[in-house]
Amino acid sequence: MNIVTLLPFIVLIGAMLLMTRSAKRKQQQAAQMRNDMQPGSGVRTIGGMYATVKEVNDDTVLVDAGPGVDLLFAKNAIGAVLTDDEYNRIVHGVEHDLKADGSIVPDDASSLTETDEPAADAVTDASDEQPVDLGKKDAEPAADSEDVPADAGAAKADDAEPKKTDGEADAK
């Protein structure tokens, strides 16, 4: 047989061996992580529940999920053993101070916008402005709202041609 015809099979077998080897390595690392679990460490189960390890046995783990709630899991159900900082950040909302310079980023954008007027003046100025006309472009421009009564606009609309609906057509 020719080596060129065997080359695709050799590449396929090599790829399969590499994939199984990496999967086996990941399984060994996960088993080692589960075996290194100690009481008091924070864990995340494969279902996404966060708890604290109370007791580790050969095949099971007893975890404390809350006050008075102890759960028994298989060791294989533990997805990750978390560091203390990571567990406290996720479960208790305690942020570890990563920045030593003390710069604080505000939660809102108020510090990013600069205005010369106080906020109270800006609110009153906005209410004094005339409303924006959102009418059609082919409609006649309306005069100031003080000069035209409210019923005049309705009368002009009634004089215009009636609008056609989907069922009506011009064809006869």
PDB file of C-alpha atoms in Angstrom:
ATOM      1  CA  MET A   1       0.000   0.000   0.000  1.00  0.00           C
ATOM      2  CA  ASN A   2       0.987   3.536  -0.584  1.00  0.00           C
ATOM      3  CA  ILE A   3       1.849   5.809   2.388  1.00  0.00           C
ATOM      4  CA  VAL A   4      -0.276   8.619   0.919  1.00  0.00           C
ATOM      5  CA  THR A   5      -3.441   6.520   1.249  1.00  0.00           C
ATOM      6  CA  LEU A   6      -2.646   5.636   4.872  1.00  0.00           C
ATOM      7  CA  LEU A   7      -1.822   9.229   5.877  1.00  0.00           C
ATOM      8  CA  PRO A   8      -5.467  10.340   6.568  1.00  0.00           C
ATOM      9  CA  PHE A   9      -5.997   7.304   8.821  1.00  0.00           C
ATOM     10  CA  ILE A  10      -2.772   7.990  10.715  1.00  0.00           C
ATOM     11  CA  VAL A  11      -3.756  11.637  11.265  1.00  0.00           C
ATOM     12  CA  LEU A  12      -7.238  10.606  12.442  1.00  0.00           C
ATOM     13  CA  ILE A  13      -5.871   8.075  14.936  1.00  0.00           C
ATOM     14  CA  GLY A  14      -3.328  10.626  16.217  1.00  0.00           C
ATOM     15  CA  ALA A  15      -6.048  13.248  16.757  1.00  0.00           C
ATOM     16  CA  MET A  16      -8.181  10.731  18.654  1.00  0.00           C
ATOM     17  CA  LEU A  17      -5.245   9.840  20.914  1.00  0.00           C
ATOM     18  CA  LEU A  18      -4.536  13.519  21.662  1.00  0.00           C
ATOM     19  CA  MET A  19      -8.179  14.221  22.504  1.00  0.00           C
ATOM     20  CA  THR A  20      -8.513  11.241  24.847  1.00  0.00           C
ATOM     21  CA  ARG A  21      -5.220  12.112  26.527  1.00  0.00           C
ATOM     22  CA  SER A  22      -6.308  15.698  27.266  1.00  0.00           C
ATOM     23  CA  ALA A  23      -9.703  14.518  28.547  1.00  0.00           C
ATOM     24  CA  LYS A  24      -8.019  11.975  30.806  1.00  0.00           C
ATOM     25  CA  ARG A  25      -5.695  14.683  32.162  1.00  0.00           C
ATOM     26  CA  LYS A  26      -8.689  16.923  32.957  1.00  0.00           C
ATOM     27  CA  GLN A  27     -10.414  14.047  34.761  1.00  0.00           C
ATOM     28  CA  GLN A  28      -7.299  13.414  36.829  1.00  0.00           C
ATOM     29  CA  GLN A  29      -7.031  17.096  37.776  1.00  0.00           C
ATOM     30  CA  ALA A  30     -10.706  17.157  38.827  1.00  0.00           C
ATOM     31  CA  ALA A  31     -10.254  14.001  40.922  1.00  0.00           C
ATOM     32  CA  GLN A  32      -7.158  15.502  42.567  1.00  0.00           C
ATOM     33  CA  MET A  33      -9.087  18.717  43.330  1.00  0.00           C
ATOM     34  CA  ARG A  34     -11.901  16.702  44.958  1.00  0.00           C
ATOM     35  CA  ASN A  35      -9.424  14.638  46.982  1.00  0.00           C
ATOM     36  CA  ASP A  36      -7.682  17.796  48.249  1.00  0.00           C
ATOM     37  CA  MET A  37     -10.947  19.227  49.642  1.00  0.00           C
ATOM     38  CA  GLN A  38     -10.769  20.101  53.341  1.00  0.00           C
ATOM     39  CA  PRO A  39     -13.546  20.956  55.803  1.00  0.00           C
ATOM     40  CA  GLY A  40     -14.166  24.707  55.787  1.00  0.00           C
ATOM     41  CA  SER A  41     -13.411  25.260  52.106  1.00  0.00           C
ATOM     42  CA  GLY A  42     -16.029  26.760  49.805  1.00  0.00           C
ATOM     43  CA  VAL A  43     -17.278  24.684  46.882  1.00  0.00           C
ATOM     44  CA  ARG A  44     -19.581  25.000  43.877  1.00  0.00           C
ATOM     45  CA  THR A  45     -21.559  21.932  42.892  1.00  0.00           C
ATOM     46  CA  ILE A  46     -22.130  20.901  39.287  1.00  0.00           C
ATOM     47  CA  GLY A  47     -25.686  22.184  39.759  1.00  0.00           C
ATOM     48  CA  GLY A  48     -24.393  25.664  40.634  1.00  0.00           C
ATOM     49  CA  MET A  49     -24.999  25.660  44.401  1.00  0.00           C
ATOM     50  CA  TYR A  50     -22.389  27.300  46.638  1.00  0.00           C
ATOM     51  CA  ALA A  51     -21.725  25.750  50.043  1.00  0.00           C
ATOM     52  CA  THR A  52     -19.072  25.172  52.699  1.00  0.00           C
ATOM     53  CA  VAL A  53     -17.578  21.710  53.211  1.00  0.00           C
ATOM     54  CA  LYS A  54     -18.268  20.241  56.652  1.00  0.00           C
ATOM     55  CA  GLU A  55     -17.039  16.684  56.242  1.00  0.00           C
ATOM     56  CA  VAL A  56     -15.228  14.729  53.524  1.00  0.00           C
ATOM     57  CA  ASN A  57     -15.631  10.922  53.245  1.00  0.00           C
ATOM     58  CA  ASP A  58     -14.380   8.431  50.661  1.00  0.00           C
ATOM     59  CA  ASP A  59     -17.197   8.901  48.148  1.00  0.00           C
ATOM     60  CA  THR A  60     -19.369  11.617  49.716  1.00  0.00           C
ATOM     61  CA  VAL A  61     -19.094  15.185  50.927  1.00  0.00           C
ATOM     62  CA  LEU A  62     -21.274  16.775  53.628  1.00  0.00           C
ATOM     63  CA  VAL A  63     -21.770  20.484  52.909  1.00  0.00           C
ATOM     64  CA  ASP A  64     -23.413  23.329  54.796  1.00  0.00           C
ATOM     65  CA  ALA A  65     -25.697  25.206  52.394  1.00  0.00           C
ATOM     66  CA  GLY A  66     -27.092  27.603  54.980  1.00  0.00           C
ATOM     67  CA  PRO A  67     -28.081  27.874  58.620  1.00  0.00           C
ATOM     68  CA  GLY A  68     -29.340  24.430  59.625  1.00  0.00           C
ATOM     69  CA  VAL A  69     -29.133  23.034  56.070  1.00  0.00           C
ATOM     70  CA  ASP A  70     -26.657  20.171  55.667  1.00  0.00           C
ATOM     71  CA  LEU A  71     -26.579  18.319  52.362  1.00  0.00           C
ATOM     72  CA  LEU A  72     -24.822  15.112  51.393  1.00  0.00           C
ATOM     73  CA  PHE A  73     -23.313  15.043  47.891  1.00  0.00           C
ATOM     74  CA  ALA A  74     -21.297  12.535  45.930  1.00  0.00           C
ATOM     75  CA  LYS A  75     -17.718  13.717  45.458  1.00  0.00           C
ATOM     76  CA  ASN A  76     -18.273  13.715  41.703  1.00  0.00           C
ATOM     77  CA  ALA A  77     -21.004  16.344  42.170  1.00  0.00           C
ATOM     78  CA  ILE A  78     -18.457  18.938  43.325  1.00  0.00           C
ATOM     79  CA  GLY A  79     -17.651  21.106  40.316  1.00  0.00           C
ATOM     80  CA  ALA A  80     -15.010  23.394  41.816  1.00  0.00           C
ATOM     81  CA  VAL A  81     -13.226  24.097  45.053  1.00  0.00           C
ATOM     82  CA  LEU A  82     -13.074  27.875  45.465  1.00  0.00           C
ATOM     83  CA  THR A  83     -10.493  30.057  47.149  1.00  0.00           C
ATOM     84  CA  ASP A  84     -11.599  31.936  50.262  1.00  0.00           C
ATOM     85  CA  ASP A  85     -11.606  35.305  48.474  1.00  0.00           C
ATOM     86  CA  GLU A  86     -13.620  33.970  45.545  1.00  0.00           C
ATOM     87  CA  TYR A  87     -16.147  32.220  47.819  1.00  0.00           C
ATOM     88  CA  ASN A  88     -16.643  35.340  49.964  1.00  0.00           C
ATOM     89  CA  ARG A  89     -17.022  37.539  46.892  1.00  0.00           C
ATOM     90  CA  ILE A  90     -19.693  35.294  45.355  1.00  0.00           C
ATOM     91  CA  VAL A  91     -21.651  34.183  48.422  1.00  0.00           C
ATOM     92  CA  HIS A  92     -21.315  37.077  50.839  1.00  0.00           C
ATOM     93  CA  GLY A  93     -20.700  39.912  48.370  1.00  0.00           C
ATOM     94  CA  VAL A  94     -17.417  40.841  50.062  1.00  0.00           C
ATOM     95  CA  GLU A  95     -15.126  42.570  47.591  1.00  0.00           C
ATOM     96  CA  HIS A  96     -11.414  42.201  48.100  1.00  0.00           C
ATOM     97  CA  ASP A  97      -9.601  45.550  47.735  1.00  0.00           C
ATOM     98  CA  LEU A  98      -7.521  45.022  44.603  1.00  0.00           C
ATOM     99  CA  LYS A  99      -6.594  48.674  44.087  1.00  0.00           C
ATOM    100  CA  ALA A 100      -4.118  50.303  46.415  1.00  0.00           C
ATOM    101  CA  ASP A 101      -4.309  53.766  44.818  1.00  0.00           C
ATOM    102  CA  GLY A 102      -7.803  54.417  46.198  1.00  0.00           C
ATOM    103  CA  SER A 103      -9.390  55.626  42.968  1.00  0.00           C
ATOM    104  CA  ILE A 104     -13.126  55.059  43.027  1.00  0.00           C
ATOM    105  CA  VAL A 105     -15.315  54.663  39.969  1.00  0.00           C
ATOM    106  CA  PRO A 106     -18.830  56.058  40.505  1.00  0.00           C
ATOM    107  CA  ASP A 107     -21.872  53.860  39.925  1.00  0.00           C
ATOM    108  CA  ASP A 108     -23.619  56.489  37.818  1.00  0.00           C
ATOM    109  CA  ALA A 109     -22.587  58.888  35.084  1.00  0.00           C
ATOM    110  CA  SER A 110     -23.352  62.057  37.048  1.00  0.00           C
ATOM    111  CA  SER A 111     -19.678  62.851  37.556  1.00  0.00           C
ATOM    112  CA  LEU A 112     -18.974  62.446  33.846  1.00  0.00           C
ATOM    113  CA  THR A 113     -21.346  65.213  32.750  1.00  0.00           C
ATOM    114  CA  GLU A 114     -20.358  68.782  33.508  1.00  0.00           C
ATOM    115  CA  THR A 115     -22.970  71.498  33.847  1.00  0.00           C
ATOM    116  CA  ASP A 116     -22.660  75.088  35.017  1.00  0.00           C
ATOM    117  CA  GLU A 117     -26.170  75.130  36.496  1.00  0.00           C
ATOM    118  CA  PRO A 118     -27.355  73.272  39.562  1.00  0.00           C
ATOM    119  CA  ALA A 119     -29.640  70.311  38.985  1.00  0.00           C
ATOM    120  CA  ALA A 120     -32.746  72.141  40.278  1.00  0.00           C
ATOM    121  CA  ASP A 121     -32.339  74.954  37.693  1.00  0.00           C
ATOM    122  CA  ALA A 122     -31.955  72.426  34.876  1.00  0.00           C
ATOM    123  CA  VAL A 123     -35.281  70.798  35.785  1.00  0.00           C
ATOM    124  CA  THR A 124     -37.206  74.081  35.776  1.00  0.00           C
ATOM    125  CA  ASP A 125     -35.636  75.161  32.453  1.00  0.00           C
ATOM    126  CA  ALA A 126     -36.660  71.918  30.802  1.00  0.00           C
ATOM    127  CA  SER A 127     -40.291  72.340  31.890  1.00  0.00           C
ATOM    128  CA  ASP A 128     -40.472  75.911  30.473  1.00  0.00           C
ATOM    129  CA  GLU A 129     -39.616  74.821  26.914  1.00  0.00           C
ATOM    130  CA  GLN A 130     -42.320  74.433  24.253  1.00  0.00           C
ATOM    131  CA  PRO A 131     -43.320  70.849  23.427  1.00  0.00           C
ATOM    132  CA  VAL A 132     -41.886  69.386  20.248  1.00  0.00           C
ATOM    133  CA  ASP A 133     -44.347  69.003  17.360  1.00  0.00           C
ATOM    134  CA  LEU A 134     -44.278  65.362  16.258  1.00  0.00           C
ATOM    135  CA  GLY A 135     -46.935  65.826  13.557  1.00  0.00           C
ATOM    136  CA  LYS A 136     -46.633  64.820   9.920  1.00  0.00           C
ATOM    137  CA  LYS A 137     -44.343  66.833   7.673  1.00  0.00           C
ATOM    138  CA  ASP A 138     -47.057  67.504   5.054  1.00  0.00           C
ATOM    139  CA  ALA A 139     -49.381  69.052   7.685  1.00  0.00           C
ATOM    140  CA  GLU A 140     -49.550  72.820   7.917  1.00  0.00           C
ATOM    141  CA  PRO A 141     -47.215  74.258  10.529  1.00  0.00           C
ATOM    142  CA  ALA A 142     -49.165  75.117  13.641  1.00  0.00           C
ATOM    143  CA  ALA A 143     -48.976  78.576  15.173  1.00  0.00           C
ATOM    144  CA  ASP A 144     -48.033  79.075  18.805  1.00  0.00           C
ATOM    145  CA  SER A 145     -50.176  77.043  21.139  1.00  0.00           C
ATOM    146  CA  GLU A 146     -51.406  80.244  22.828  1.00  0.00           C
ATOM    147  CA  ASP A 147     -52.928  81.664  19.582  1.00  0.00           C
ATOM    148  CA  VAL A 148     -54.751  78.557  18.318  1.00  0.00           C
ATOM    149  CA  PRO A 149     -57.554  76.988  20.366  1.00  0.00           C
ATOM    150  CA  ALA A 150     -57.407  73.249  20.952  1.00  0.00           C
ATOM    151  CA  ASP A 151     -60.593  72.566  18.921  1.00  0.00           C
ATOM    152  CA  ALA A 152     -59.257  74.334  15.798  1.00  0.00           C
ATOM    153  CA  GLY A 153     -56.748  71.578  15.106  1.00  0.00           C
ATOM    154  CA  ALA A 154     -59.499  68.960  15.344  1.00  0.00           C
ATOM    155  CA  ALA A 155     -61.706  70.892  12.892  1.00  0.00           C
ATOM    156  CA  LYS A 156     -58.909  71.044  10.304  1.00  0.00           C
ATOM    157  CA  ALA A 157     -58.387  67.289  10.608  1.00  0.00           C
ATOM    158  CA  ASP A 158     -62.093  66.636   9.917  1.00  0.00           C
ATOM    159  CA  ASP A 159     -61.989  68.759   6.725  1.00  0.00           C
ATOM    160  CA  ALA A 160     -59.184  66.684   5.212  1.00  0.00           C
ATOM    161  CA  GLU A 161     -59.882  63.682   2.984  1.00  0.00           C
ATOM    162  CA  PRO A 162     -60.747  60.503   4.842  1.00  0.00           C
ATOM    163  CA  LYS A 163     -57.917  58.012   5.109  1.00  0.00           C
ATOM    164  CA  LYS A 164     -58.091  54.764   3.155  1.00  0.00           C
ATOM    165  CA  THR A 165     -57.887  51.455   4.914  1.00  0.00           C
ATOM    166  CA  ASP A 166     -56.466  48.185   3.646  1.00  0.00           C
ATOM    167  CA  GLY A 167     -59.800  46.998   2.217  1.00  0.00           C
ATOM    168  CA  GLU A 168     -60.506  50.090   0.094  1.00  0.00           C
ATOM    169  CA  ALA A 169     -58.902  50.693  -3.292  1.00  0.00           C
ATOM    170  CA  ASP A 170     -58.971  53.406  -5.977  1.00  0.00           C
ATOM    171  CA  ALA A 171     -59.732  50.974  -8.793  1.00  0.00           C
ATOM    172  CA  LYS A 172     -63.344  50.808  -9.987  1.00  0.00           C
TER     173      LYS A 172
END
